[in-house]
CSV table of C-alpha atoms in Angstrom, one decimal:
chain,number,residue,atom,x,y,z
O,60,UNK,CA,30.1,-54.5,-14.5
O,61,UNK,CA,27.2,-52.2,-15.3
O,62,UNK,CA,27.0,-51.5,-11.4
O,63,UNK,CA,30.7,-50.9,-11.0
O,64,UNK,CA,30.2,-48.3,-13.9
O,65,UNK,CA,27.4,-46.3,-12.7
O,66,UNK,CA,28.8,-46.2,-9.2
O,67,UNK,CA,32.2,-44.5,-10.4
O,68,UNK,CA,29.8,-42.0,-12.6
O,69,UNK,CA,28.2,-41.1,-9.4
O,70,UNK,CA,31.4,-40.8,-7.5
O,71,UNK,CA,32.7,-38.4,-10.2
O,72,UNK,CA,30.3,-36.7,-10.1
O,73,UNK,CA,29.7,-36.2,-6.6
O,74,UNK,CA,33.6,-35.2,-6.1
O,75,UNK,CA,32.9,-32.5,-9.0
O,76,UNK,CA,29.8,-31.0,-7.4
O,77,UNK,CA,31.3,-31.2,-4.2
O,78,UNK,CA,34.6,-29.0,-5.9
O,79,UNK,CA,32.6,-26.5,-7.6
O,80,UNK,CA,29.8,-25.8,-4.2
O,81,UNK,CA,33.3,-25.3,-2.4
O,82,UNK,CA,34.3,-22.9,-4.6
O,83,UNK,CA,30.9,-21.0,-4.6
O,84,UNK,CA,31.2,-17.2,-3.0
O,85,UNK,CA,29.0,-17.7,0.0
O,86,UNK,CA,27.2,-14.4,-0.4
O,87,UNK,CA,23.9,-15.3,2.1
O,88,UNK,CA,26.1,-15.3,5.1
O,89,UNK,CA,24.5,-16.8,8.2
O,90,UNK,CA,25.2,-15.0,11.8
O,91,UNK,CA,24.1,-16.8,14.6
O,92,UNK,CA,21.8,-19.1,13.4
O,93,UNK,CA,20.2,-16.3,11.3
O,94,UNK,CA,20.5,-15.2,7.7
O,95,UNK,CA,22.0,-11.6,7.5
O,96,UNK,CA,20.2,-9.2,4.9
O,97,UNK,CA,21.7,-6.2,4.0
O,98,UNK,CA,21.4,-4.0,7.3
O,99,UNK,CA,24.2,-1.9,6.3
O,100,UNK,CA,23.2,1.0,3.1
O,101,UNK,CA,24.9,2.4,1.4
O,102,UNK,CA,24.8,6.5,1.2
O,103,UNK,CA,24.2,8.9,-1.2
O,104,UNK,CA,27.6,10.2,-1.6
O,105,UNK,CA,28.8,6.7,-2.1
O,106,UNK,CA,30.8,6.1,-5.8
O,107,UNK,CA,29.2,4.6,-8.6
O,108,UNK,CA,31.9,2.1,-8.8
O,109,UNK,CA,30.6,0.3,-5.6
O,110,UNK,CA,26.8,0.3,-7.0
O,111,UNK,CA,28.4,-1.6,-10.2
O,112,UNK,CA,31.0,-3.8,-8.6
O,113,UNK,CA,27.7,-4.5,-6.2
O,114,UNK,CA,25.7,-5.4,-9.0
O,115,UNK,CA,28.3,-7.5,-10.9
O,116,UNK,CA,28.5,-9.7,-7.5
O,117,UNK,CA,25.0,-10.1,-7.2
O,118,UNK,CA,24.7,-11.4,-11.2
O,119,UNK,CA,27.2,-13.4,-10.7
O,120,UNK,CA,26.3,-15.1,-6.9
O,121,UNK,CA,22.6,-15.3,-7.5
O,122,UNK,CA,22.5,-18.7,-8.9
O,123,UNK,CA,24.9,-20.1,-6.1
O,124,UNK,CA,23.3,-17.8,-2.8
O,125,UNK,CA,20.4,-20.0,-3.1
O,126,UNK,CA,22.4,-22.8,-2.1
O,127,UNK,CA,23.4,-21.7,0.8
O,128,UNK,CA,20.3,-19.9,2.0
O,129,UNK,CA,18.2,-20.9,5.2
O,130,UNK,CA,15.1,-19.8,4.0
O,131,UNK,CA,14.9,-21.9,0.4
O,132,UNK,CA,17.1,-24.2,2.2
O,133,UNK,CA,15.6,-25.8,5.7
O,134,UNK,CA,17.5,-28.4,6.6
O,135,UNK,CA,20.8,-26.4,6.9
O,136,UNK,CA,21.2,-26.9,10.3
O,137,UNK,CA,22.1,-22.8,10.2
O,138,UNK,CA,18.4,-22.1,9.3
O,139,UNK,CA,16.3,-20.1,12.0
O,140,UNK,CA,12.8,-22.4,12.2
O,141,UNK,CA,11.9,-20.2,15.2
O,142,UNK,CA,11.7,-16.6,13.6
O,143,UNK,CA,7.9,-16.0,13.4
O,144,UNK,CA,8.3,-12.6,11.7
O,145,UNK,CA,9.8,-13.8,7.9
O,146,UNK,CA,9.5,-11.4,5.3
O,147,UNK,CA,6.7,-12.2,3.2
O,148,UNK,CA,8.4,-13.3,0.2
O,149,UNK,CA,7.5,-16.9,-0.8
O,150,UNK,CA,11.6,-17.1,-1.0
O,151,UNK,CA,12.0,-15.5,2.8
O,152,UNK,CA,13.6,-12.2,1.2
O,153,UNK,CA,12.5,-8.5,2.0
O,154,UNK,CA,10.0,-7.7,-0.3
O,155,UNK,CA,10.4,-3.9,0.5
O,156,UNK,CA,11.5,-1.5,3.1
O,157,UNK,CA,9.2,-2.5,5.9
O,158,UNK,CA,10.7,-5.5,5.7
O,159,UNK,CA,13.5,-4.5,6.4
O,160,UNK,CA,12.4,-2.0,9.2
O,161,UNK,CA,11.2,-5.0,11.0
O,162,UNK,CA,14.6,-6.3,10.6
O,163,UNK,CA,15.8,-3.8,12.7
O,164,UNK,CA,17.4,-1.7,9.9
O,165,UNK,CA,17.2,1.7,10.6
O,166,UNK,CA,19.4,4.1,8.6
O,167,UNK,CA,18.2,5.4,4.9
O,168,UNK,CA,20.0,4.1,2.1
O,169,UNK,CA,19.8,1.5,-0.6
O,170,UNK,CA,18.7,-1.6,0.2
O,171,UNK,CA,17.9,-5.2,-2.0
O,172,UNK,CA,14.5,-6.0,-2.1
O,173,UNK,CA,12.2,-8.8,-4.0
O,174,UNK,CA,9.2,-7.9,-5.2
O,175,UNK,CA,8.8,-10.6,-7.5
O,176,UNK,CA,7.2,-14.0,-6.3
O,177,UNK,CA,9.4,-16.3,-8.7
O,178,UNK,CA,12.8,-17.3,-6.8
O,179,UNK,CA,14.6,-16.7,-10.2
O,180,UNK,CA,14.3,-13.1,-10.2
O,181,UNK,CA,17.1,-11.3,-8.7
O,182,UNK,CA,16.6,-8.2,-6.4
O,183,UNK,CA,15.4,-5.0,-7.3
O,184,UNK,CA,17.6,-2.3,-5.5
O,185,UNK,CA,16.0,0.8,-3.8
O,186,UNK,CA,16.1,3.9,-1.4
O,187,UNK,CA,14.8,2.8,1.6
O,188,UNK,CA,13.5,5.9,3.8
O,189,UNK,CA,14.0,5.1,7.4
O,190,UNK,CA,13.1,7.9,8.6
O,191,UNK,CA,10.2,10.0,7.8
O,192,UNK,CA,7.5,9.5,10.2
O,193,UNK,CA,8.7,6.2,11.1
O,194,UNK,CA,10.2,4.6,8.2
O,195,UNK,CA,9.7,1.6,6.3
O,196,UNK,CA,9.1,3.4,2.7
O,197,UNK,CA,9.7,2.0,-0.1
O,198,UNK,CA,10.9,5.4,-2.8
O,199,UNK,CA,10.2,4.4,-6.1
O,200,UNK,CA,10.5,8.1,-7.8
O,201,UNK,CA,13.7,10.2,-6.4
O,202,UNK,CA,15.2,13.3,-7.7
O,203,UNK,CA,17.2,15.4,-6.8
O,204,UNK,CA,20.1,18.1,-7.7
O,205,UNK,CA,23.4,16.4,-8.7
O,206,UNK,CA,26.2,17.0,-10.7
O,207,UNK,CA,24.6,15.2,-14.0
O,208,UNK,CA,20.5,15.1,-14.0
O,209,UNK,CA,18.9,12.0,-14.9
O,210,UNK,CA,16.9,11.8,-18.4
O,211,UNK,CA,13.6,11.2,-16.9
O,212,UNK,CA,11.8,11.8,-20.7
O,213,UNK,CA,11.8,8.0,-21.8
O,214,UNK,CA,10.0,5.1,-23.4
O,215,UNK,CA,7.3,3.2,-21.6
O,216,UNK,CA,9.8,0.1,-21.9
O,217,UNK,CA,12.1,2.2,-19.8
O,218,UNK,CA,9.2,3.4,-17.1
O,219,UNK,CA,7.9,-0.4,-17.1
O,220,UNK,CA,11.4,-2.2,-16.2
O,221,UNK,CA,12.9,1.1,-14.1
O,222,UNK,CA,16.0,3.3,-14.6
O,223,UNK,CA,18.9,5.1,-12.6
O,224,UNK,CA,20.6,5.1,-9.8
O,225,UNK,CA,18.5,4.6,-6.2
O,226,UNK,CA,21.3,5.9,-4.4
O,227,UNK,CA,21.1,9.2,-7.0
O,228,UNK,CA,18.3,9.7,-9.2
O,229,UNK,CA,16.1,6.7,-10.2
O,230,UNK,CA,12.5,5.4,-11.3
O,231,UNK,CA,11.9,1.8,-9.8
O,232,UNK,CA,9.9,0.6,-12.6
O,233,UNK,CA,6.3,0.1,-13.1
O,234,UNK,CA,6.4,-3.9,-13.0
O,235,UNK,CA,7.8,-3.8,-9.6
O,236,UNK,CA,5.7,-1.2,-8.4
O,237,UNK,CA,2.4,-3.1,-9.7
O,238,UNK,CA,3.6,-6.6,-8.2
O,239,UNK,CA,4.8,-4.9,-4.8
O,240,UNK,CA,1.1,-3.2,-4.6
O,241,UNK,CA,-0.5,-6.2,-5.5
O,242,UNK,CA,1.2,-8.2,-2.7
O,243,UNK,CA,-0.4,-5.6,0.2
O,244,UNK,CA,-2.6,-2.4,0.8
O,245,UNK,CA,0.0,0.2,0.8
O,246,UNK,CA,-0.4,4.2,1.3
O,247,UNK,CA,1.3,6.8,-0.8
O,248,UNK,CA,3.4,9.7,0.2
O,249,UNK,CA,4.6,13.0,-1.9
O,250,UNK,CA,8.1,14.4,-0.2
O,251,UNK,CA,8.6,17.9,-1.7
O,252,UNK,CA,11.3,20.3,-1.0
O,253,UNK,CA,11.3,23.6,-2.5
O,254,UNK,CA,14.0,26.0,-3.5
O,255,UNK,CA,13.2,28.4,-0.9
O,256,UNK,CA,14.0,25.8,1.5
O,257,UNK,CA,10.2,24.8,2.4
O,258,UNK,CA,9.0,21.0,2.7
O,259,UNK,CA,6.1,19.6,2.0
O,260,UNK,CA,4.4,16.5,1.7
O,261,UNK,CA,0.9,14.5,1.1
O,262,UNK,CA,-0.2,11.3,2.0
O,263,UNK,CA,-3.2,9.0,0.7
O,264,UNK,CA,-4.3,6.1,2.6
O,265,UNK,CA,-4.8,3.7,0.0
O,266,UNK,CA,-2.8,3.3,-3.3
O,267,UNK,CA,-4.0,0.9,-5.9
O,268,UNK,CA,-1.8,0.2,-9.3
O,269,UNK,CA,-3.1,-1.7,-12.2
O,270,UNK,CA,-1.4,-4.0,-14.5
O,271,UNK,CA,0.4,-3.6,-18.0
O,272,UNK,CA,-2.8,-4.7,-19.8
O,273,UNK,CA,-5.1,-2.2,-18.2
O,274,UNK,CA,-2.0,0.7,-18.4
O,275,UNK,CA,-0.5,0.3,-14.9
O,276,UNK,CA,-3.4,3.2,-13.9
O,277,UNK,CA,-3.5,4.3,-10.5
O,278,UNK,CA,-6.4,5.1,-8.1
O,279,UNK,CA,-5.9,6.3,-4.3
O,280,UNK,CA,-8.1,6.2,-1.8
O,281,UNK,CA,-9.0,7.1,2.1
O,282,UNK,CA,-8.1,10.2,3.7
O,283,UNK,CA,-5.2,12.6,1.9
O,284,UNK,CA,-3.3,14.3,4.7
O,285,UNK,CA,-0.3,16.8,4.8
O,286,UNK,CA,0.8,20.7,4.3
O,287,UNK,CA,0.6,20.3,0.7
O,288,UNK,CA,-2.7,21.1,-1.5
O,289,UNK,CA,-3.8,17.6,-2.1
O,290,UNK,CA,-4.0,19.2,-5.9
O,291,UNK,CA,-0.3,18.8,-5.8
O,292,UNK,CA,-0.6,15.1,-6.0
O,293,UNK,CA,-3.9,14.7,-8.2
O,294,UNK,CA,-3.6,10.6,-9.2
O,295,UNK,CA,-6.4,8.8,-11.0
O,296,UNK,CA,-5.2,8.1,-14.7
O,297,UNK,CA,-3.5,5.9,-17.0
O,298,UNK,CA,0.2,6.1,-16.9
O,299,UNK,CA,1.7,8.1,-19.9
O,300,UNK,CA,5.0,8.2,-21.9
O,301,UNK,CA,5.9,10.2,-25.2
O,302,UNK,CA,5.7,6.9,-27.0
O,303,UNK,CA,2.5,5.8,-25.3
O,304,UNK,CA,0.0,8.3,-24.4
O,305,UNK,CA,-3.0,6.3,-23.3
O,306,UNK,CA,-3.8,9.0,-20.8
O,307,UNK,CA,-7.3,10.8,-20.5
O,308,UNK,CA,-6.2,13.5,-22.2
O,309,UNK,CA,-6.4,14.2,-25.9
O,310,UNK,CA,-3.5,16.7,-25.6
O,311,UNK,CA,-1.0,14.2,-24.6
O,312,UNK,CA,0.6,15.6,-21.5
O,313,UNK,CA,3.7,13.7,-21.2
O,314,UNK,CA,4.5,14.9,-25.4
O,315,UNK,CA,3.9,17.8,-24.0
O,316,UNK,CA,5.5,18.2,-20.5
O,317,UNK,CA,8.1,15.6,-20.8
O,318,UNK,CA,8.9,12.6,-18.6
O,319,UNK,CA,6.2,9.4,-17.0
O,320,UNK,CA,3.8,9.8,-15.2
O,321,UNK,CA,-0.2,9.3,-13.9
O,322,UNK,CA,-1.6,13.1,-15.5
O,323,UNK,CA,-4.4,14.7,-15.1
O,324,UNK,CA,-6.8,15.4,-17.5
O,325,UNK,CA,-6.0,19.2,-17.5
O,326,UNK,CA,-2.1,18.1,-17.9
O,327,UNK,CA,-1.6,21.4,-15.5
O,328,UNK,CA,-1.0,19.6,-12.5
O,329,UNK,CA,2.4,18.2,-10.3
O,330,UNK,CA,4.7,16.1,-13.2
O,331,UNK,CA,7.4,15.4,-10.6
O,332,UNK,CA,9.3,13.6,-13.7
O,333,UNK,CA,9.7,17.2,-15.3
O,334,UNK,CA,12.9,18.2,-17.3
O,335,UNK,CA,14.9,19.4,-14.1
O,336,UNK,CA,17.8,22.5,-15.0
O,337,UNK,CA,18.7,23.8,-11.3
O,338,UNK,CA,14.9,22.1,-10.3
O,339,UNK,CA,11.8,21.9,-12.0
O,340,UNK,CA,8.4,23.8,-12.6
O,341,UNK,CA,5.5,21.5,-10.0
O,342,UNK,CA,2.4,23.1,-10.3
O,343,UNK,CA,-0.4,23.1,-8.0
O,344,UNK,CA,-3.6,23.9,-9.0
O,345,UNK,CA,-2.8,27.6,-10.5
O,346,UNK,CA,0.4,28.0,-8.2
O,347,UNK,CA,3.5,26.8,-9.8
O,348,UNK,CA,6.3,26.3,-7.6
O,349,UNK,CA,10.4,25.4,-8.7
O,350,UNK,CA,11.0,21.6,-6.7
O,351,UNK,CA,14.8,21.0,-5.8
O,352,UNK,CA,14.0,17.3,-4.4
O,353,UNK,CA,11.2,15.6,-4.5
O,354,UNK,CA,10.6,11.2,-3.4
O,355,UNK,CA,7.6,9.7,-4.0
O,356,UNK,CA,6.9,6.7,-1.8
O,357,UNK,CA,4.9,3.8,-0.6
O,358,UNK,CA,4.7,2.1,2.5
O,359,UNK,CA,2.2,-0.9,3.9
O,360,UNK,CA,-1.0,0.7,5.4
O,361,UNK,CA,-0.7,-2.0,8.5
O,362,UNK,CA,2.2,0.6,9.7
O,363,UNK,CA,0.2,2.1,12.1
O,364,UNK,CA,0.0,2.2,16.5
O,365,UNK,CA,-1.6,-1.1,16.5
O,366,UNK,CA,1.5,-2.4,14.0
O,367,UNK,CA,4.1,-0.7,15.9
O,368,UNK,CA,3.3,-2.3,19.2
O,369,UNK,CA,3.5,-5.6,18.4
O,370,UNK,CA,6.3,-5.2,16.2
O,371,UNK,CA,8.4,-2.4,16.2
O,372,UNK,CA,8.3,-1.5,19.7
O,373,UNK,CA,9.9,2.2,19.8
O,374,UNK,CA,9.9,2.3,16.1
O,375,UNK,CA,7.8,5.4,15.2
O,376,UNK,CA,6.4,3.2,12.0
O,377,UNK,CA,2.9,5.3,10.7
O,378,UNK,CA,3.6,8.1,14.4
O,379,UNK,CA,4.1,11.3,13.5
O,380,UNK,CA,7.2,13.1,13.9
């Protein structure tokens, strides 16, 4: 009788499971034998409506995707075993914009990544440049002029977990920028536009970005390159917020300027997370300059000619323009 029992339970509640996996939205859709990321951004002018309705279906799906992915899943008989260029996310997920480059996404926009290496965090949403000298960056500072300017003067809670909108104005958050760092060498790139119309940019070779504990500071190394005075983009300092001003500077530069952000110690040079009305004061070295539009980026340093021959083919990823 005991048998009987406990092999109805387990029919029930088979039949149940059964019900509610049918009634899952399939969001990981699979197209020939290959899972399909999300190859098709959206642009800047899209509605905000869309970006919420988009992130509503990804609260709600995340749980249940993971059921029907290839990757966390491989004995689907949908998975692709033969694709030898995965994302390097433990869960088989883009971890940033290179990955999806080498996906064959080619169009800027915003794009899911997952920097995190636990399966239970959801994505992180970004601007993805694909197209500055080669693509594959990863924007995790973007401003620009809009009808409502983002409040970029907040807490460190705010800076540490992120803000806005990527496909607006938006700060990707410290913690994400720390773990995606950590997980490859990655160079660092200034975009600057100016309202006279003139662009310039810098580059440094290396980026590295500490964690919470030691202040998320930031050191670059290698080569700087670019049109821009590499005093424009002067990083080697504990981040600072008006709430937390562990910077090297005893005259507190981010009470004083306004915004986040890796000061110097003179607190004179670039704050690209000014107070923006119409654009915002950058100054560097003595010149100060108004900005219109400014990304700050980060892409892996492996983009370069060797890189882009074995993977990208034509891709221009790390060429110059």
């Amino acid at each position: 009788m005991r048998a009987l029992w406990a092999c109805l339970c387990v029919g029930v509640l088979a039949a149940t499971s059964a019900t509610k996996l049918h009634n899952l939205p399939r969001e990981a859709q699979i197209q020939d034998g290959k899972l399909a990321m999300d190859d098709h951004p959206l642009q800047e002018d899209d509605r905000l409506d869309t970006d919420q309705q988009s992130l509503q279906m990804e609260d709600e799906g995340l749980a249940q995707e993971y059921q029907f992915d290839p990757f966390l899943n491989p004995n689907r008989p949908e998975a692709d075993k033969s694709n030898k260029h995965k994302p390097v996310n433990p869960a088989g997920r883009p971890r940033d914009c290179a990955d999806h480059l080498i996906s064959g996404s080619t169009t800027s926009g915003v794009y899911k990544i997952y920097p995190f290496t636990c399966t239970c965090n959801g994505p992180v949403r970004v601007w993805c440049d694909m197209e500055t000298d080669g693509g594959g960056w990863t924007v995790f500072l973007k401003r620009q002029k809009q009808f409502r300017q983002m409040n970029f003067n907040r807490t460190w809670a705010e800076y540490k977990d992120g803000f806005g909108d990527p496909s607006r104005e938006y700060w990707l958050g410290n913690e994400a920028l720390y773990k995606l760092i950590a997980s490859r060498e990655y160079a660092i790139r200034l975009d600057l536009k100016y309202k006279t119309g003139i662009s310039q940019y810098n580059t440094y070779s290396i980026v590295k970005v500490a964690n919470e504990a030691n202040r998320y500071r930031v050191s670059v190394q290698g080569p700087v390159s670019g049109t821009a005075s590499s005093n424009c983009f002067s990083l080697n300092s504990f981040f600072t917020t008006y709430d937390n001003y562990g910077d090297i500077n005893t005259g507190k530069c981010a009470v004083a300027r306004g915004g986040g952000w890796w000061h110097h110690s003179s607190c004179r040079y670039g704050n690209p997370t000014s107070p923006y009305n119409q654009g915002f004061n950058y100054t560097c070295y003595y010149t100060t300059s108004m900005v219109t539009k400014v990304q700050v980026k980060i892409r892996p340093k492996v983009c370069d000619t060797a890189f882009k021959s074995v993977y990208l083919n034509s891709k221009n990823c790390g060429g110059s323009k």
